[in-house]
Amino acid sequence: MQRILVLPGDGIGPEIVNEALKVLDRVAELEGLDLEIDEGLIGGAGYDAAGDPYPATTRAMAREADAILLGAVGGPQYEALDRPLRPERGLLGIRSDLNLFANLRPAILYSQLAEASTLRPEVVAGLDLLIVRELTGDIYFGQPRGVEERDGERVGFNTAIYSESEIERIARVAFDAAMKRGRRLCSVDKANVLEVSELWREVVIRVGRDYPEVELSHMYVDNAAMQLVRAPKQFDVIVTGNIFGDILSDEAAMLTGSIGMLPSASLNAERAGLYEPIHGSAPDIAGQDRANPIATVLSVAMMLRHSLGHEAAAARIETAVGRVLDQGLRTADIVSEGCTLVGTAAMGDALVAAMN
Ligand code: NAD
Ligand code: IPM
Ligand code: MN
């Protein structure tokens, strides 16, 4: 038996997770999987129930689980809270607690959605890139950080910091991934300005000597942001730090039609993992049956593949997504002329029906 911890979170989190669980139930039935599914609290939901965005009960369950599925955290009602109590801290807490340093964010365009992208179809058709984002270091976690009084006014500060070992381990994940794909890796940094990036580049080059078959290139992050919309198909695998990876993956999401399409896997050295869509809690559409559940459903597929070893089940889910798109069913974020607009729950039901 394998244990899955489900953390729906806030906003659209519970809605999209609900659909993803319908899909998981169905695929477990079809594939004869023996899964135990527990539910826990994180983010604002954790704060509301237990005064903590990453409650001790959730922490204990997370450490026992074989894999974790997370919806999203955050919302305007929590913005006035002290920083340690904010929903986002719950997410950062679980990533750091489980040492989930490797965040895989694949941006794949389903051919049916070429028209849904804001870019011309020929720019994005066939897009298949992987962003490998370092997830437990950088300016997100560096010390010192804070707001303090200096010379009669307040200053805010954070510290971008990476150790050689942190850079080396994420570089190895990226090179290994590149070996299984197109064997091209682009490391994105800001080495023309930042010392932390200078070290990043040096270590990536050093690790690259162990991967002579991978063609390694380097790009400054500002140029990378531009190249991603100019000619995104030039990329195979991108490896970058925490903050650049956060920003570039939202940008890459739009190449696939919508941020509602992009799944992610966050892995540690043991490959136990947390799986979540890359988007947030979307307070603007929460509770309206409008959210696209596909990013979360595809996160379930990644979970079955990377942490639970059920490749056939993962493939069934990915095939079902293609079938539903073939049927012309679209949530509002990816709808285009001639397609049928459906809500969150109807999309989940269609995905279940498309699996056999
Ligand atoms: P967001 O990703 O929640 O939303 C950005 C835009 O994309 C919104 O217009 C939203 O409606 C749309 N969108 C997002 N997911 C969608 C989906 N599945 N289907 C259709 N449309 C979708 O980002 P934001 O508005 O900047 O942040 C809202 C809250 O979410 C904040 O509290 C933020 O901190 C949090 N957040 C959480 C995560 C996470 O849990 N991993 C990620 C990003 C942001
Ligand atoms: C993401 C989110 C998180 C991040 C926030 C909510 C802490 O934007 O998962 O991409 O910045 O990593
Ligand atoms: Mn983000």
Tab-separated table of C-alpha atoms and ligand atoms in Angstrom:
chain	number	residue	atom	x	y	z
A	1	MET	CA	0.000	0.000	0.000
A	2	GLN	CA	1.163	3.519	-0.807
A	3	ARG	CA	0.137	6.546	1.247
A	4	ILE	CA	-0.788	9.821	-0.376
A	5	LEU	CA	-1.286	12.975	1.645
A	6	VAL	CA	-3.661	15.475	0.075
A	7	LEU	CA	-3.416	19.152	1.075
A	8	PRO	CA	-6.157	21.125	-0.725
A	9	GLY	CA	-5.236	24.531	0.761
A	10	ASP	CA	-7.089	27.719	-0.125
A	11	GLY	CA	-9.083	29.471	-2.838
A	12	ILE	CA	-9.489	27.215	-5.865
A	13	GLY	CA	-7.234	24.635	-4.150
A	14	PRO	CA	-10.085	22.464	-2.789
A	15	GLU	CA	-12.005	22.690	-6.107
A	16	ILE	CA	-9.162	21.531	-8.337
A	17	VAL	CA	-7.961	18.896	-5.867
A	18	ASN	CA	-11.467	17.478	-5.736
A	19	GLU	CA	-11.403	16.893	-9.512
A	20	ALA	CA	-7.874	15.495	-9.375
A	21	LEU	CA	-8.995	12.989	-6.739
A	22	LYS	CA	-11.869	11.827	-8.939
A	23	VAL	CA	-9.313	11.120	-11.641
A	24	LEU	CA	-6.939	9.405	-9.192
A	25	ASP	CA	-9.747	7.175	-7.875
A	26	ARG	CA	-10.659	6.105	-11.374
A	27	VAL	CA	-7.114	5.377	-12.464
A	28	ALA	CA	-6.466	3.447	-9.228
A	29	GLU	CA	-9.515	1.320	-10.009
A	30	LEU	CA	-8.432	0.711	-13.608
A	31	GLU	CA	-4.830	-0.097	-12.710
A	32	GLY	CA	-5.593	-1.977	-9.491
A	33	LEU	CA	-3.505	0.398	-7.350
A	34	ASP	CA	-3.524	0.061	-3.586
A	35	LEU	CA	-3.521	3.649	-2.343
A	36	GLU	CA	-4.422	5.143	1.010
A	37	ILE	CA	-5.420	8.776	0.785
A	38	ASP	CA	-5.276	11.070	3.841
A	39	GLU	CA	-6.202	14.724	3.930
A	40	GLY	CA	-4.464	17.505	5.843
A	41	LEU	CA	-4.390	21.261	6.310
A	42	ILE	CA	-1.962	23.757	4.872
A	43	GLY	CA	-1.828	27.479	4.195
A	44	GLY	CA	-4.746	29.656	5.219
A	45	ALA	CA	-6.790	26.517	5.959
A	46	GLY	CA	-4.109	25.484	8.459
A	47	TYR	CA	-4.059	28.933	9.999
A	48	ASP	CA	-7.860	29.045	10.310
A	49	ALA	CA	-8.101	25.627	11.976
A	50	ALA	CA	-4.882	25.449	13.981
A	51	GLY	CA	-3.320	28.934	13.967
A	52	ASP	CA	-0.423	27.651	11.872
A	53	PRO	CA	-0.027	27.531	8.054
A	54	TYR	CA	1.984	24.297	8.424
A	55	PRO	CA	0.454	22.603	11.480
A	56	ALA	CA	2.367	19.938	13.394
A	57	THR	CA	-0.207	17.304	12.424
A	58	THR	CA	0.380	18.061	8.749
A	59	ARG	CA	4.135	17.957	9.262
A	60	ALA	CA	3.878	14.511	10.868
A	61	MET	CA	1.635	13.159	8.090
A	62	ALA	CA	3.879	14.654	5.394
A	63	ARG	CA	6.911	12.826	6.737
A	64	GLU	CA	5.056	9.499	6.611
A	65	ALA	CA	3.580	9.910	3.142
A	66	ASP	CA	4.941	8.319	-0.021
A	67	ALA	CA	3.767	11.360	-1.972
A	68	ILE	CA	1.885	14.600	-1.385
A	69	LEU	CA	-0.653	16.332	-3.605
A	70	LEU	CA	-1.174	20.030	-2.906
A	71	GLY	CA	-3.763	22.448	-4.329
A	72	ALA	CA	-2.718	26.035	-3.673
A	73	VAL	CA	-2.364	28.430	-0.763
A	74	GLY	CA	-3.025	32.097	-0.078
A	75	GLY	CA	-5.724	34.697	-0.283
A	76	PRO	CA	-6.400	38.370	0.354
A	77	GLN	CA	-7.898	37.681	3.782
A	78	TYR	CA	-4.489	36.544	5.037
A	79	GLU	CA	-2.398	39.411	3.705
A	80	ALA	CA	-2.445	41.407	6.944
A	81	LEU	CA	-1.123	38.509	9.048
A	82	ASP	CA	2.392	38.511	10.438
A	83	ARG	CA	4.708	36.957	7.874
A	84	PRO	CA	5.332	33.664	9.762
A	85	LEU	CA	1.573	33.052	9.870
A	86	ARG	CA	0.936	33.723	6.188
A	87	PRO	CA	-0.282	30.830	3.999
A	88	GLU	CA	2.774	31.094	1.732
A	89	ARG	CA	4.966	30.296	4.727
A	90	GLY	CA	3.178	26.972	5.030
A	91	LEU	CA	4.192	26.081	1.495
A	92	LEU	CA	7.771	27.259	1.985
A	93	GLY	CA	7.791	25.366	5.290
A	94	ILE	CA	6.827	22.017	3.802
A	95	ARG	CA	9.285	22.436	0.895
A	96	SER	CA	12.101	23.173	3.302
A	97	ASP	CA	11.077	20.605	5.924
A	98	LEU	CA	11.090	17.774	3.374
A	99	ASN	CA	14.181	19.146	1.624
A	100	LEU	CA	12.331	19.336	-1.697
A	101	PHE	CA	15.117	21.135	-3.511
A	102	ALA	CA	14.339	20.043	-7.079
A	103	ASN	CA	11.240	21.507	-8.690
A	104	LEU	CA	10.402	20.128	-12.141
A	105	ARG	CA	8.036	22.306	-14.142
A	106	PRO	CA	7.377	20.872	-17.612
A	107	ALA	CA	5.775	23.218	-20.125
A	108	ILE	CA	4.207	21.089	-22.829
A	109	LEU	CA	1.769	22.444	-25.375
A	110	TYR	CA	-1.100	20.104	-26.143
A	111	SER	CA	-1.509	20.539	-29.888
A	112	GLN	CA	-5.245	21.133	-29.409
A	113	LEU	CA	-4.401	24.326	-27.502
A	114	ALA	CA	-2.172	26.008	-30.072
A	115	GLU	CA	-4.973	28.542	-30.571
A	116	ALA	CA	-5.333	29.182	-26.834
A	117	SER	CA	-1.863	30.625	-26.465
A	118	THR	CA	-1.467	34.362	-26.732
A	119	LEU	CA	1.493	33.662	-29.021
A	120	ARG	CA	1.163	32.700	-32.683
A	121	PRO	CA	0.528	28.964	-33.122
A	122	GLU	CA	3.720	28.441	-35.142
A	123	VAL	CA	5.795	29.928	-32.293
A	124	VAL	CA	4.471	27.449	-29.741
A	125	ALA	CA	3.405	24.381	-31.754
A	126	GLY	CA	5.299	21.328	-30.515
A	127	LEU	CA	6.618	23.126	-27.431
A	128	ASP	CA	8.089	20.739	-24.849
A	129	LEU	CA	10.450	22.271	-22.353
A	130	LEU	CA	11.354	21.507	-18.768
A	131	ILE	CA	12.224	24.110	-16.187
A	132	VAL	CA	14.293	22.728	-13.309
A	133	ARG	CA	13.905	25.241	-10.510
A	134	GLU	CA	15.963	25.090	-7.309
A	135	LEU	CA	13.377	25.287	-4.538
A	136	THR	CA	14.903	25.465	-1.050
A	137	GLY	CA	17.551	28.168	-1.338
A	138	ASP	CA	18.225	31.597	-2.832
A	139	ILE	CA	16.613	34.849	-1.735
A	140	TYR	CA	13.554	32.903	-0.500
A	141	PHE	CA	15.419	31.461	2.473
A	142	GLY	CA	18.691	33.438	2.774
A	143	GLN	CA	19.690	35.206	5.976
A	144	PRO	CA	19.820	38.001	6.945
A	145	ARG	CA	16.343	39.168	6.007
A	146	GLY	CA	14.000	41.688	7.512
A	147	VAL	CA	12.865	45.275	7.787
A	148	GLU	CA	14.752	47.559	10.160
A	149	GLU	CA	15.466	51.158	10.972
A	150	ARG	CA	18.601	52.609	9.410
A	151	ASP	CA	19.509	56.286	9.331
A	152	GLY	CA	16.049	57.459	10.270
A	153	GLU	CA	14.098	55.347	7.790
A	154	ARG	CA	13.141	51.702	7.354
A	155	VAL	CA	14.985	49.437	4.965
A	156	GLY	CA	13.862	46.028	3.763
A	157	PHE	CA	16.420	43.403	2.832
A	158	ASN	CA	16.786	39.772	1.742
A	159	THR	CA	19.832	37.724	0.898
A	160	ALA	CA	20.372	35.719	-2.287
A	161	ILE	CA	22.676	32.892	-1.302
A	162	TYR	CA	23.689	29.492	-2.719
A	163	SER	CA	26.332	27.089	-1.512
A	164	GLU	CA	28.370	25.028	-3.971
A	165	SER	CA	26.682	21.832	-2.776
A	166	GLU	CA	23.206	23.295	-3.319
A	167	ILE	CA	24.133	24.331	-6.855
A	168	GLU	CA	25.784	21.020	-7.590
A	169	ARG	CA	22.816	18.871	-6.578
A	170	ILE	CA	20.272	20.846	-8.611
A	171	ALA	CA	22.675	20.904	-11.578
A	172	ARG	CA	22.914	17.101	-11.423
A	173	VAL	CA	19.118	16.786	-11.458
A	174	ALA	CA	18.995	19.028	-14.510
A	175	PHE	CA	21.779	17.239	-16.388
A	176	ASP	CA	20.177	13.856	-15.596
A	177	ALA	CA	16.856	15.164	-16.920
A	178	ALA	CA	18.545	16.512	-20.052
A	179	MET	CA	20.146	13.101	-20.664
A	180	LYS	CA	16.645	11.584	-20.812
A	181	ARG	CA	15.381	14.271	-23.198
A	182	GLY	CA	17.015	16.359	-25.920
A	183	ARG	CA	20.421	16.576	-24.203
A	184	ARG	CA	20.468	20.350	-24.205
A	185	LEU	CA	20.647	22.320	-20.968
A	186	CYS	CA	20.473	26.098	-20.585
A	187	SER	CA	21.509	27.478	-17.213
A	188	VAL	CA	19.863	30.819	-16.466
A	189	ASP	CA	21.544	33.286	-14.122
A	190	LYS	CA	22.555	36.915	-13.666
A	191	ALA	CA	26.292	36.302	-13.592
A	192	ASN	CA	27.036	39.689	-15.140
A	193	VAL	CA	25.875	41.363	-11.906
A	194	LEU	CA	25.539	38.919	-9.004
A	195	GLU	CA	28.309	37.030	-7.208
A	196	VAL	CA	25.834	34.286	-6.310
A	197	SER	CA	25.254	33.767	-10.044
A	198	GLU	CA	28.975	33.792	-10.766
A	199	LEU	CA	29.390	30.843	-8.407
A	200	TRP	CA	26.272	29.220	-9.865
A	201	ARG	CA	27.730	29.341	-13.372
A	202	GLU	CA	31.129	28.056	-12.255
A	203	VAL	CA	29.618	25.055	-10.461
A	204	VAL	CA	27.230	24.232	-13.317
A	205	ILE	CA	30.177	24.197	-15.740
A	206	ARG	CA	32.104	21.921	-13.386
A	207	VAL	CA	29.205	19.464	-13.048
A	208	GLY	CA	28.809	19.577	-16.824
A	209	ARG	CA	32.189	17.880	-17.263
A	210	ASP	CA	30.499	14.709	-15.994
A	211	TYR	CA	27.903	15.023	-18.778
A	212	PRO	CA	29.893	15.419	-22.009
A	213	GLU	CA	26.860	14.389	-24.079
A	214	VAL	CA	24.789	17.313	-22.833
A	215	GLU	CA	25.185	20.576	-24.707
A	216	LEU	CA	25.395	23.227	-21.985
A	217	SER	CA	24.657	26.899	-22.571
A	218	HIS	CA	24.241	29.911	-20.288
A	219	MET	CA	21.858	32.812	-20.527
A	220	TYR	CA	21.204	35.903	-18.437
A	221	VAL	CA	17.745	35.876	-16.954
A	222	ASP	CA	16.562	39.056	-18.662
A	223	ASN	CA	17.471	37.645	-22.076
A	224	ALA	CA	15.918	34.282	-21.114
A	225	ALA	CA	12.616	36.005	-20.312
A	226	MET	CA	12.703	37.581	-23.761
A	227	GLN	CA	13.811	34.417	-25.591
A	228	LEU	CA	10.983	32.431	-23.965
A	229	VAL	CA	8.402	34.487	-25.816
A	230	ARG	CA	10.497	35.120	-28.943
A	231	ALA	CA	11.473	31.527	-29.741
A	232	PRO	CA	10.576	29.163	-26.889
A	233	LYS	CA	11.326	25.988	-28.859
A	234	GLN	CA	15.068	26.731	-28.697
A	235	PHE	CA	14.955	25.362	-25.111
A	236	ASP	CA	15.049	21.743	-23.988
A	237	VAL	CA	15.873	21.910	-20.254
A	238	ILE	CA	16.371	25.142	-18.307
A	239	VAL	CA	18.020	25.062	-14.883
A	240	THR	CA	17.839	28.082	-12.639
A	241	GLY	CA	17.575	29.338	-9.070
A	242	ASN	CA	14.504	29.728	-6.938
A	243	ILE	CA	13.349	33.247	-7.763
A	244	PHE	CA	14.236	33.224	-11.479
A	245	GLY	CA	12.553	29.821	-11.796
A	246	ASP	CA	9.404	31.116	-10.137
A	247	ILE	CA	9.092	33.955	-12.603
A	248	LEU	CA	10.157	32.122	-15.760
A	249	SER	CA	7.779	29.217	-15.096
A	250	ASP	CA	4.731	31.502	-14.951
A	251	GLU	CA	5.920	32.963	-18.251
A	252	ALA	CA	6.406	29.492	-19.729
A	253	ALA	CA	2.925	28.525	-18.566
A	254	MET	CA	1.373	31.050	-20.930
A	255	LEU	CA	3.144	29.373	-23.841
A	256	THR	CA	0.982	26.316	-23.171
A	257	GLY	CA	-2.246	28.313	-23.277
A	258	SER	CA	-2.840	28.906	-19.580
A	259	ILE	CA	-1.247	28.752	-16.188
A	260	GLY	CA	-4.053	26.297	-15.435
A	261	MET	CA	-2.209	23.685	-17.539
A	262	LEU	CA	1.175	23.476	-15.776
A	263	PRO	CA	1.909	20.753	-13.223
A	264	SER	CA	4.997	20.408	-11.067
A	265	ALA	CA	6.966	17.925	-9.011
A	266	SER	CA	9.097	18.930	-6.034
A	267	LEU	CA	11.597	16.222	-5.162
A	268	ASN	CA	14.258	15.544	-2.563
A	269	ALA	CA	17.245	13.236	-2.767
A	270	GLU	CA	15.030	10.261	-1.937
A	271	ARG	CA	12.587	11.210	-4.687
A	272	ALA	CA	9.723	11.424	-2.234
A	273	GLY	CA	7.773	14.255	-3.655
A	274	LEU	CA	5.200	16.967	-3.435
A	275	TYR	CA	3.067	17.574	-6.501
A	276	GLU	CA	1.170	20.760	-7.242
A	277	PRO	CA	0.025	22.980	-10.070
A	278	ILE	CA	2.389	25.949	-10.499
A	279	HIS	CA	-0.450	28.456	-10.184
A	280	GLY	CA	-1.827	29.948	-6.999
A	281	SER	CA	-5.168	30.017	-5.222
A	282	ALA	CA	-6.737	32.336	-7.835
A	283	PRO	CA	-8.978	34.251	-5.404
A	284	ASP	CA	-10.543	36.101	-8.362
A	285	ILE	CA	-12.285	32.932	-9.570
A	286	ALA	CA	-12.493	30.845	-6.374
A	287	GLY	CA	-15.862	29.249	-5.612
A	288	GLN	CA	-17.205	29.882	-9.121
A	289	ASP	CA	-16.578	26.505	-10.761
A	290	ARG	CA	-14.300	28.260	-13.257
A	291	ALA	CA	-10.827	27.006	-12.369
A	292	ASN	CA	-9.008	24.714	-14.762
A	293	PRO	CA	-8.223	21.472	-12.886
A	294	ILE	CA	-5.872	20.088	-15.577
A	295	ALA	CA	-2.625	21.356	-13.994
A	296	THR	CA	-3.558	19.498	-10.808
A	297	VAL	CA	-4.663	16.406	-12.716
A	298	LEU	CA	-1.337	16.397	-14.585
A	299	SER	CA	0.409	16.804	-11.219
A	300	VAL	CA	-1.276	13.551	-10.163
A	301	ALA	CA	0.186	11.930	-13.277
A	302	MET	CA	3.651	13.204	-12.335
A	303	MET	CA	3.141	11.854	-8.809
A	304	LEU	CA	2.206	8.399	-10.094
A	305	ARG	CA	5.259	8.390	-12.357
A	306	HIS	CA	8.010	9.945	-10.199
A	307	SER	CA	7.158	8.921	-6.632
A	308	LEU	CA	4.893	5.892	-6.909
A	309	GLY	CA	6.304	4.061	-9.928
A	310	HIS	CA	3.016	3.703	-11.820
A	311	GLU	CA	3.987	4.759	-15.326
A	312	ALA	CA	0.965	3.160	-17.002
A	313	ALA	CA	-1.415	5.009	-14.691
A	314	ALA	CA	0.373	8.300	-15.390
A	315	ALA	CA	0.132	7.709	-19.128
A	316	ARG	CA	-3.601	6.933	-18.866
A	317	ILE	CA	-4.207	10.316	-17.247
A	318	GLU	CA	-2.157	12.190	-19.830
A	319	THR	CA	-3.994	10.398	-22.625
A	320	ALA	CA	-7.338	11.301	-21.045
A	321	VAL	CA	-6.364	14.985	-21.009
A	322	GLY	CA	-5.639	14.773	-24.735
A	323	ARG	CA	-8.972	13.049	-25.395
A	324	VAL	CA	-10.983	15.642	-23.513
A	325	LEU	CA	-9.239	18.422	-25.406
A	326	ASP	CA	-9.979	16.513	-28.637
A	327	GLN	CA	-13.642	16.540	-27.639
A	328	GLY	CA	-13.417	20.348	-27.624
A	329	LEU	CA	-14.084	20.733	-23.902
A	330	ARG	CA	-12.427	23.806	-22.400
A	331	THR	CA	-12.484	25.700	-19.121
A	332	ALA	CA	-12.724	29.484	-19.449
A	333	ASP	CA	-8.962	30.091	-19.375
A	334	ILE	CA	-8.325	27.982	-22.501
A	335	VAL	CA	-11.566	28.388	-24.412
A	336	SER	CA	-11.471	29.451	-28.040
A	337	GLU	CA	-13.939	29.648	-30.911
A	338	GLY	CA	-15.804	26.459	-31.725
A	339	CYS	CA	-15.079	24.834	-28.362
A	340	THR	CA	-17.452	23.958	-25.535
A	341	LEU	CA	-17.072	25.925	-22.318
A	342	VAL	CA	-17.241	23.717	-19.216
A	343	GLY	CA	-16.769	24.318	-15.504
A	344	THR	CA	-14.254	22.778	-13.113
A	345	ALA	CA	-16.428	19.841	-12.059
A	346	ALA	CA	-17.609	19.038	-15.597
A	347	MET	CA	-13.982	19.003	-16.767
A	348	GLY	CA	-13.151	16.537	-13.971
A	349	ASP	CA	-16.116	14.334	-14.913
A	350	ALA	CA	-15.093	14.393	-18.576
A	351	LEU	CA	-11.560	13.334	-17.669
A	352	VAL	CA	-12.900	10.425	-15.617
A	353	ALA	CA	-15.168	9.391	-18.484
A	354	ALA	CA	-12.259	9.603	-20.939
A	355	MET	CA	-10.244	7.005	-19.046
A	356	ASN	CA	-10.610	3.377	-19.890
B	1	NAD	P1	-2.558	32.925	-9.229
B	1	NAD	O1	-1.736	31.931	-9.933
B	1	NAD	O2	-3.385	32.452	-8.097
B	1	NAD	O3	-3.534	33.631	-10.282
B	1	NAD	C1	-3.045	34.396	-11.382
B	1	NAD	C2	-4.125	34.480	-12.465
B	1	NAD	O4	-4.232	33.191	-13.090
B	1	NAD	C3	-5.507	34.807	-11.923
B	1	NAD	O5	-6.175	35.628	-12.834
B	1	NAD	C4	-6.191	33.457	-11.832
B	1	NAD	O6	-7.585	33.497	-11.947
B	1	NAD	C5	-5.547	32.695	-12.979
B	1	NAD	N1	-5.474	31.251	-12.671
B	1	NAD	C6	-4.631	30.649	-11.790
B	1	NAD	N2	-4.884	29.340	-11.745
B	1	NAD	C7	-5.903	29.096	-12.598
B	1	NAD	C8	-6.610	27.919	-12.983
B	1	NAD	N3	-6.330	26.717	-12.483
B	1	NAD	N4	-7.609	28.051	-13.901
B	1	NAD	C9	-7.893	29.237	-14.429
B	1	NAD	N5	-7.264	30.393	-14.103
B	1	NAD	C10	-6.279	30.312	-13.200
B	1	NAD	O7	-1.550	34.081	-8.764
B	1	NAD	P2	-1.822	35.411	-7.884
B	1	NAD	O8	-3.153	35.976	-8.227
B	1	NAD	O9	-0.624	36.209	-8.044
B	1	NAD	O10	-1.838	34.886	-6.380
B	1	NAD	C11	-3.049	34.569	-5.659
B	1	NAD	C12	-2.673	33.921	-4.338
B	1	NAD	O11	-2.057	32.644	-4.586
B	1	NAD	C13	-1.648	34.693	-3.515
B	1	NAD	O12	-2.009	34.588	-2.168
B	1	NAD	C14	-0.343	33.991	-3.797
B	1	NAD	O13	0.602	34.132	-2.748
B	1	NAD	C15	-0.795	32.565	-3.921
B	1	NAD	N6	0.068	31.687	-4.720
B	1	NAD	C16	0.176	30.401	-4.299
B	1	NAD	C17	0.879	29.478	-5.056
B	1	NAD	C18	0.937	28.063	-4.586
B	1	NAD	O14	0.183	27.672	-3.717
B	1	NAD	N7	1.815	27.242	-5.143
B	1	NAD	C19	1.439	29.874	-6.268
B	1	NAD	C20	1.300	31.193	-6.686
B	1	NAD	C21	0.599	32.097	-5.920
B	2	IPM	C1	4.938	28.981	-6.600
B	2	IPM	C2	4.465	30.133	-5.737
B	2	IPM	C3	5.224	30.143	-4.431
B	2	IPM	C4	6.680	30.448	-4.770
B	2	IPM	C5	4.726	31.131	-3.356
B	2	IPM	C6	3.252	31.040	-3.121
B	2	IPM	C7	5.463	30.923	-2.064
B	2	IPM	O1	4.541	31.337	-6.424
B	2	IPM	O2	4.840	27.827	-6.154
B	2	IPM	O3	5.371	29.218	-7.722
B	2	IPM	O4	7.061	31.627	-4.931
B	2	IPM	O5	7.438	29.491	-4.865
B	3	MN	MN	5.027	31.093	-8.550
